[in-house]
Short mmCIF file of C-alpha atoms in Angstrom, two decimals:
data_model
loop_
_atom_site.label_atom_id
_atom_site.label_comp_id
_atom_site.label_asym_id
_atom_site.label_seq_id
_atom_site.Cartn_x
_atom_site.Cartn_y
_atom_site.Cartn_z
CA UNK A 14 30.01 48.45 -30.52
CA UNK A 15 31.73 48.07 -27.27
CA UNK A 16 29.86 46.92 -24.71
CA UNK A 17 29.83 49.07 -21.20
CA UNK A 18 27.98 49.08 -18.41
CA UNK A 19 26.42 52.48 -17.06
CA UNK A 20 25.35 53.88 -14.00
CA UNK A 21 23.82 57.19 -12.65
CA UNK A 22 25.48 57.71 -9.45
CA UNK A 23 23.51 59.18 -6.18
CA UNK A 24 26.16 60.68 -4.49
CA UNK A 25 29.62 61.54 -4.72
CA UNK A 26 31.39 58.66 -2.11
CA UNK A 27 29.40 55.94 -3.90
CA UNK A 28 30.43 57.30 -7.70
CA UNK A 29 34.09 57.61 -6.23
CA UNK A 30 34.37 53.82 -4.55
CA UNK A 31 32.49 52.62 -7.82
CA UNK A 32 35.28 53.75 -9.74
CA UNK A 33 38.41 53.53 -7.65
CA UNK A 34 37.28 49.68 -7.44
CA UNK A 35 37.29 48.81 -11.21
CA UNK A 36 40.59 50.10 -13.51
CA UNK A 37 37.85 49.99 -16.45
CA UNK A 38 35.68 52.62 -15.22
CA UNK A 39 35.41 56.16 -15.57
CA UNK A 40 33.46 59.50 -14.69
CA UNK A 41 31.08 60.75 -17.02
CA UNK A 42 30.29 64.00 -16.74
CA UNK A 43 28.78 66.07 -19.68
CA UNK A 44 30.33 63.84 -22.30
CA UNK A 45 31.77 66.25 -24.80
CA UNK A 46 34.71 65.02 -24.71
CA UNK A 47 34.95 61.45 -23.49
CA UNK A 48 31.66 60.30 -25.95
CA UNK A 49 33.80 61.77 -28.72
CA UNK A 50 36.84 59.15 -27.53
CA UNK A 51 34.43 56.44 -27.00
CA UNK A 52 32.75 56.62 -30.97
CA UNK A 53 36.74 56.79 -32.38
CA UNK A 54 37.79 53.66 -30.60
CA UNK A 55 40.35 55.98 -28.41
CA UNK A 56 38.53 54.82 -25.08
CA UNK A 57 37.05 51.74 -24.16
CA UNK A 58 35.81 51.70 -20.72
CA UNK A 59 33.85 48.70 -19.55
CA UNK A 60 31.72 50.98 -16.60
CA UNK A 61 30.71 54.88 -17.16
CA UNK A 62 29.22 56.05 -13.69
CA UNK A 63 27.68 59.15 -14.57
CA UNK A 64 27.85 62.19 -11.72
CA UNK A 65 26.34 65.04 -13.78
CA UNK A 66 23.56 64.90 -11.59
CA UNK A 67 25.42 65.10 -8.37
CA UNK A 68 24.36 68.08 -6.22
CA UNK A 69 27.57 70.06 -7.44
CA UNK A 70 26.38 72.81 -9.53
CA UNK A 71 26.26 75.86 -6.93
CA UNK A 72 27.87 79.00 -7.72
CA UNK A 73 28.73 81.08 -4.95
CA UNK A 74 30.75 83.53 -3.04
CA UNK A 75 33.21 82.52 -0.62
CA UNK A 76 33.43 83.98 2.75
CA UNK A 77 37.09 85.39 1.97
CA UNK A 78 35.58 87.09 -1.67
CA UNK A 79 36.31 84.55 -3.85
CA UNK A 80 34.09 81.74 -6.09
CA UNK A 81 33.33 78.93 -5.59
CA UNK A 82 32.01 77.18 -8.88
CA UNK A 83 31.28 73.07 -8.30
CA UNK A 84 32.20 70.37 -10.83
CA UNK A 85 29.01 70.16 -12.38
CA UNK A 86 28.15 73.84 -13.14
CA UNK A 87 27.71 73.37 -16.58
CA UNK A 88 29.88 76.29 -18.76
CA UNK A 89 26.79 78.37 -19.91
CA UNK A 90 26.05 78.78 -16.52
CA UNK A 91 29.70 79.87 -15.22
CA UNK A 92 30.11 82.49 -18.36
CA UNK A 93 26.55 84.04 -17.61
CA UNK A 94 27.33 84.17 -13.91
CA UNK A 95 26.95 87.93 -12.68
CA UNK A 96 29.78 87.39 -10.17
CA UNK A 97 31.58 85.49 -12.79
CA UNK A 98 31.10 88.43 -14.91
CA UNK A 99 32.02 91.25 -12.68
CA UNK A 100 35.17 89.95 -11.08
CA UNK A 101 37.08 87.15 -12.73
CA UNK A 102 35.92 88.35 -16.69
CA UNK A 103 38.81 86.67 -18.28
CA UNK A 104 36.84 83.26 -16.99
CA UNK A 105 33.76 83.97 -19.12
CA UNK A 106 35.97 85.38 -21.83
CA UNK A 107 37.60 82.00 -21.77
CA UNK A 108 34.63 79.84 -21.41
CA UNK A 109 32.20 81.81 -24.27
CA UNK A 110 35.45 81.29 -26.49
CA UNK A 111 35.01 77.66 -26.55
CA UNK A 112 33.38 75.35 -28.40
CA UNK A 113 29.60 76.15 -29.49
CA UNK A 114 26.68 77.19 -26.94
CA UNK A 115 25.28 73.98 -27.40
CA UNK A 116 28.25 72.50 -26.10
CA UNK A 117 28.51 74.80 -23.61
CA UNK A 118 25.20 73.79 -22.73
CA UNK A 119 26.22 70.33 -21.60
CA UNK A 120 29.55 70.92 -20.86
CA UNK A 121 31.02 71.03 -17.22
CA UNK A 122 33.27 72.48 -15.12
CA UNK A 123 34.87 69.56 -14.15
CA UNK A 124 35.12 67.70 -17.12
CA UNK A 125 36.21 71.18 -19.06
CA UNK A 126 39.67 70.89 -17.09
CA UNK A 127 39.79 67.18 -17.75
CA UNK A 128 39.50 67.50 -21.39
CA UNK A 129 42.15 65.14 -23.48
CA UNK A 130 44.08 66.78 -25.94
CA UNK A 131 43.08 67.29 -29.73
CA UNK A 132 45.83 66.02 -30.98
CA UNK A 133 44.58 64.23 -34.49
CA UNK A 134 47.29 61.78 -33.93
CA UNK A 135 45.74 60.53 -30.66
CA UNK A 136 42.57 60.71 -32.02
CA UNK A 137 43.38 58.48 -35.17
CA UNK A 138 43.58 54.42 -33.91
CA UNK A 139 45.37 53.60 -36.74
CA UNK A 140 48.64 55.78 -35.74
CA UNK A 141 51.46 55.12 -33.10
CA UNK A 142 50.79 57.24 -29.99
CA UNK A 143 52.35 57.47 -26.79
CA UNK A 144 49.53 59.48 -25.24
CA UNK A 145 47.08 56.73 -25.82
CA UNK A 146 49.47 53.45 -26.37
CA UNK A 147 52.58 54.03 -24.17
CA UNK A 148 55.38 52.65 -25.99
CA UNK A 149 54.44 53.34 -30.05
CA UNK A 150 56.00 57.03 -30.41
CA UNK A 151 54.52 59.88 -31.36
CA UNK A 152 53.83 60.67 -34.93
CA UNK A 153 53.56 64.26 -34.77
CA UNK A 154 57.37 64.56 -33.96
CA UNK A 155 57.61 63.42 -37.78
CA UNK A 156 54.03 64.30 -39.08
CA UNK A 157 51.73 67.73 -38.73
CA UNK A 158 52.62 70.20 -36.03
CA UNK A 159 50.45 73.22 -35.88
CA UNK A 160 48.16 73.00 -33.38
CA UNK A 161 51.36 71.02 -30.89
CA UNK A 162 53.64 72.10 -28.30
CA UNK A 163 56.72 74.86 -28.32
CA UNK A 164 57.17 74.76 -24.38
CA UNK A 165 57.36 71.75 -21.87
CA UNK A 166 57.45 68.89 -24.41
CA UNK A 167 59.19 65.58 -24.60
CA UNK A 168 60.34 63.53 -26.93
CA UNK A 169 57.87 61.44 -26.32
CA UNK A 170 54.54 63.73 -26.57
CA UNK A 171 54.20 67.40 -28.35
CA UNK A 172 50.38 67.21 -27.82
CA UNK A 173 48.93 70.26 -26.61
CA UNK A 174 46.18 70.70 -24.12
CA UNK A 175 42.71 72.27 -25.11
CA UNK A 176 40.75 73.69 -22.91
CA UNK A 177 40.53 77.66 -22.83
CA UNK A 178 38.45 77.64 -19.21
CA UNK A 179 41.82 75.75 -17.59
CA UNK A 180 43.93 78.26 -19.01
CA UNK A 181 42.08 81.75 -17.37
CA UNK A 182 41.67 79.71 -14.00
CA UNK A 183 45.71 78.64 -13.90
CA UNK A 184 45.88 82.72 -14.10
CA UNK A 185 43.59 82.96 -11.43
CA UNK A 186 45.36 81.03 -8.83
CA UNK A 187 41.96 78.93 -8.86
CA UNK A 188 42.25 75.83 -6.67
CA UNK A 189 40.86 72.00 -7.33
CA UNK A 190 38.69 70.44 -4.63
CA UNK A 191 38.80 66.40 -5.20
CA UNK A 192 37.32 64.19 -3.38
CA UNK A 193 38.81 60.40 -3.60
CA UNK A 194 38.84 57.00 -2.10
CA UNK A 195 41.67 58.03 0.88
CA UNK A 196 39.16 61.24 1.25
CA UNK A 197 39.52 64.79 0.04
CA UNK A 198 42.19 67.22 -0.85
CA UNK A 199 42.95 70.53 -2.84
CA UNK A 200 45.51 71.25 -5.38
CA UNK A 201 46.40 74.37 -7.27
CA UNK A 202 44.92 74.18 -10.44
CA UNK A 203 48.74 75.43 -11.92
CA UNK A 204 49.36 72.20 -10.69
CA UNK A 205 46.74 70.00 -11.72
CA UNK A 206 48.15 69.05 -15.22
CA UNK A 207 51.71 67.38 -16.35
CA UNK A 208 54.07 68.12 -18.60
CA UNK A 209 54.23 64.63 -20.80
CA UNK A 210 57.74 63.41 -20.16
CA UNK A 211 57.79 59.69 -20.40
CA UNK A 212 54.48 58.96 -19.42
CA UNK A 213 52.29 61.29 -21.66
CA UNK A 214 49.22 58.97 -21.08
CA UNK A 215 48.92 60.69 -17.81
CA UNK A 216 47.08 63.99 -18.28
CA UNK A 217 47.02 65.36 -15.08
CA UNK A 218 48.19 64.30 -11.12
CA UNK A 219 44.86 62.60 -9.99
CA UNK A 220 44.94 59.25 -8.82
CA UNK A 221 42.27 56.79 -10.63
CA UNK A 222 38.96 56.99 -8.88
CA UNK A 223 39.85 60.86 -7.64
CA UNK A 224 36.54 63.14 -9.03
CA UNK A 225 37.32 66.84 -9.03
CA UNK A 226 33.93 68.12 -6.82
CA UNK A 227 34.68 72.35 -7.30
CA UNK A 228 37.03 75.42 -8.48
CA UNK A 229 37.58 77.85 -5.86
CA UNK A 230 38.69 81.00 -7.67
CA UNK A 231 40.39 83.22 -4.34
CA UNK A 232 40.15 86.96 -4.19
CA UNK A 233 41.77 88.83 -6.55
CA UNK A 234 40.78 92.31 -6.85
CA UNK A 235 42.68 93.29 -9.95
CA UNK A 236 41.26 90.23 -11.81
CA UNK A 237 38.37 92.87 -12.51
CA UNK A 238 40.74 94.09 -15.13
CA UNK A 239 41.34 90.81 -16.47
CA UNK A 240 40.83 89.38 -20.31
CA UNK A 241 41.29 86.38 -22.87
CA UNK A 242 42.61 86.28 -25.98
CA UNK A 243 42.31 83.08 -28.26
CA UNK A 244 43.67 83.17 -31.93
CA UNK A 245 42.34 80.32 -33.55
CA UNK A 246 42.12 79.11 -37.45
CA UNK A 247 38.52 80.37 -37.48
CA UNK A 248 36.24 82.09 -35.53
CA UNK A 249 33.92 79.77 -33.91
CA UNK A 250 34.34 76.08 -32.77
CA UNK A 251 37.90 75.83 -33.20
CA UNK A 252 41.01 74.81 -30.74
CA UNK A 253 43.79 77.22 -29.79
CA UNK A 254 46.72 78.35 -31.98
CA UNK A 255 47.83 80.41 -28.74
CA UNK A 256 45.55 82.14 -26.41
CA UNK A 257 46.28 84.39 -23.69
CA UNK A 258 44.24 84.69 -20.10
CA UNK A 259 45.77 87.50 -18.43
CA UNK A 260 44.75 90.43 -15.42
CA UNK A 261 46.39 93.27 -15.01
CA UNK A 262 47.13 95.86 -11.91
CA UNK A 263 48.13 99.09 -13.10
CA UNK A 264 48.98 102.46 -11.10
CA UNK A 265 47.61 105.80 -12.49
CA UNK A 266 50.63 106.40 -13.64
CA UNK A 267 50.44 103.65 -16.05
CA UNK A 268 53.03 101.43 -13.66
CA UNK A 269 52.34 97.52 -13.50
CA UNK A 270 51.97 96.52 -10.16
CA UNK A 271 51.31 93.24 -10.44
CA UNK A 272 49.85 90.97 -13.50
CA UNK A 273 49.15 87.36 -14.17
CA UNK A 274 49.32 85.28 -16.95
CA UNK A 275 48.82 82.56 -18.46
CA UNK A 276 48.91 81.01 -22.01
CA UNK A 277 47.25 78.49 -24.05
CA UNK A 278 48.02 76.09 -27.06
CA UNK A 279 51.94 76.15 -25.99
CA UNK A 280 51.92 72.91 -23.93
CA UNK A 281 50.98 70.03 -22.73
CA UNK A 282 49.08 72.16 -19.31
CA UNK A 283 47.54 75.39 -19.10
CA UNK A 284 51.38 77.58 -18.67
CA UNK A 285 51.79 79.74 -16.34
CA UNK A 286 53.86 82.86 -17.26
CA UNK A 287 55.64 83.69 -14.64
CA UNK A 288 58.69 85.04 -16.42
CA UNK A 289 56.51 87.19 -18.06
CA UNK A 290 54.97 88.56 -15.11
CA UNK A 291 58.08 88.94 -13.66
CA UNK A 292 59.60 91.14 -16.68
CA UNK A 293 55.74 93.78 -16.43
CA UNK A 294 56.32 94.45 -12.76
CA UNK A 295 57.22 97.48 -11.94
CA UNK A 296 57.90 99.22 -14.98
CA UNK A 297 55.81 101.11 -17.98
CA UNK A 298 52.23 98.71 -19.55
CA UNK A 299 53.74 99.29 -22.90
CA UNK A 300 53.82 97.63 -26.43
CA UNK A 301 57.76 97.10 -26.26
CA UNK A 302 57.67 95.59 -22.60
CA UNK A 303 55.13 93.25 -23.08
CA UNK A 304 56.86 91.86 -26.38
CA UNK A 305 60.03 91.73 -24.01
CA UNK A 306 57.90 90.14 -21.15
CA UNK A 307 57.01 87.53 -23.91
CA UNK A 308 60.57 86.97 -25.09
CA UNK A 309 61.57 86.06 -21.06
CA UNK A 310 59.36 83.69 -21.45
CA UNK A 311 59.59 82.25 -24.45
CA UNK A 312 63.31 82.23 -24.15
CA UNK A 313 63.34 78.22 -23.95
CA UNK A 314 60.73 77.59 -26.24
CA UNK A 315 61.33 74.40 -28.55
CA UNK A 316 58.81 74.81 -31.98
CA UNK A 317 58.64 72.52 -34.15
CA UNK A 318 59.29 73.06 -37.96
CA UNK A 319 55.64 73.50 -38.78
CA UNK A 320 54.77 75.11 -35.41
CA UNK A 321 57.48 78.29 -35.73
CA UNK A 322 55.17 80.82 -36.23
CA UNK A 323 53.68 80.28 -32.82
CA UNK A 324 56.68 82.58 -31.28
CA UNK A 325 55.75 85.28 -33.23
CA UNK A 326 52.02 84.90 -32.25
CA UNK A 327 52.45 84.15 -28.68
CA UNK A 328 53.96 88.09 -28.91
CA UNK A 329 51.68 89.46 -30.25
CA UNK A 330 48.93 87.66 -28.59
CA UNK A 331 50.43 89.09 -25.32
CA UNK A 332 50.66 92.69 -26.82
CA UNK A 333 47.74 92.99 -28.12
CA UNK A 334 45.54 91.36 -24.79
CA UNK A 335 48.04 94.01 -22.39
CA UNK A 336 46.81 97.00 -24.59
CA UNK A 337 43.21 95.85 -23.99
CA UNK A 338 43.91 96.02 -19.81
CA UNK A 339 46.40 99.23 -19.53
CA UNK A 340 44.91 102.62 -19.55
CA UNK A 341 48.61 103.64 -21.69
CA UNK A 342 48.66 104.91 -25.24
CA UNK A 343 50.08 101.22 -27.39
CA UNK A 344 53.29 103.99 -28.35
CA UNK A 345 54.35 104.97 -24.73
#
């Protein structure tokens, strides 16, 4: 066993200076994902200041309509959220889909869109990986491919990442509060995660000691209509082949206003489909346009040879969650 030294912290300024002072230490939050990383060896961090009992758990309405949802909300609580429920649906959609209720029990917001990706190769210590040991190549470019990336990848990462709750709030147009050692800022959560690159070892934009304090989902009244999609190898506790979070504003005469979209299990962040959307405005919520709104977007896709049949699903996936929200016969 490694040894570490832990702490609970009090409030958020003295968790964030404990951290930004020592390279070695990290948040812990709910631990579903970083406990996993510490028992396989994949993290080793010499200080764990835990903030899941910092005073960020509120879920409530913003002035403007929106939700706000803090870091520590744990996922249960977010999916069984009446507002949650009535108005932003694809968000509990998303969240119920993952993992198991226990899990979900424990699990926060914040550390939900901090999750590291499932990748087996980055998970295995005894394999080169860029993700986790810059510099030693990545053995899925050569090794097993399903679950890894057709859009956005490098050659040196095709990881994927996992979480289904980052993928409905990138559709959303949700927004990151952080709070760090040079004081606070917001980011769109679109823009929250990287594409690997050359550095794949860096997940997402924050700066070490930065701790993500709240989501801020803004008003969106068509997100009402609004739904996620996740096709997985089995149906419970299992990571995303491709899922879809997607809203929809349609006319009464069956005309797409406006729609967002986004789509998990293609890359290495939450991907925003805004060739897609693009290609629905204006015209017919049909079966044939939504395959062609997936082909505009899919038109650069790079699969692997063992990932292929993710174009094919990525359609349908599309299709299929677009029926669900259009009030159009699947034939028109």
């Amino acid at each position: 066993m490694i040894p570490f030294e832990y702490r609970r912290a009090d409030d958020v300024s003295t968790a964030v200076d404990t951290v930004a002072q020592n390279p070695a230490a990290s948040f812990l939050g709910g631990g579903t994902n970083l406990v996993d990383h510490l028992k396989l060896g994949v993290a080793a961090p010499e200080h764990l200041v835990d903030v899941s009992r910092l005073p960020l758990d509120d879920i409530e309405p913003t002035p403007d309509g929106g939700i706000r949802i803090g870091a520590t909300a744990r996922n249960s609580d977010t999916a069984a959220d009446p507002d949650v429920r009535a108005h932003y649906p694809v968000l509990a959609e998303a969240l119920l889909s993952g993992a198991s209720g226990q899990l979900r029990n424990l699990a926060t917001v914040g550390g939900n869109l901090l999750q590291r990706t499932r990748c087996p190769y980055f998970q295995d210590v005894t394999t080169p990986c860029n993700k986790r040991e810059p510099g030693s190549g990545c053995s899925a470019l050569e090794g097993y491919q399903r679950y890894h990336a057709i859009l956005g990848a490098s050659r040196h990462c095709v990881a994927t990442h996992p979480s289904d709750m980052a993928v409905a709030m990138v559709a959303l147009d949700a927004t990151v509060h952080v709070q760090g050692p040079h004081g606070a800022r917001s980011l769109p959560a679109e823009e929250l995660h990287r594409l690997p690159g050359d550095e794949p070892h860096r997940d997402t934009v924050l700066d070490h000691g930065e701790l993500i304090t709240a989501v801020e989902l803004p008003p969106v009244p068509f997100a009402a209509n609004s739904a996620y999609r996740k096709v997985r190898d089995r149906a419970s506790f299992a990571f995303a082949l491709v899922s879809v979070a997607a809203a929809l504003d349609v006319d009464d005469a069956g005309t797409v206003r406006d729609a967002r979209i986004a789509f998990g299990g293609l890359a290495h962040k939450p991907w925003r489909a805004r060739r897609a959307e693009a290609a629905l405005r204006g015209g017919p919520a049909t079966d044939d346009r939504a395959a062609r709104a997936a082909e505009a977007e899919l038109e650069h896709a790079e699969p692997l040879a063992g990932n292929a049949f993710k174009m094919p699903m990525a359609r349908g996936a599309l299709t299929a969650t677009l029926r669900r929200l259009s009030p159009l016969p699947a034939t028109r």
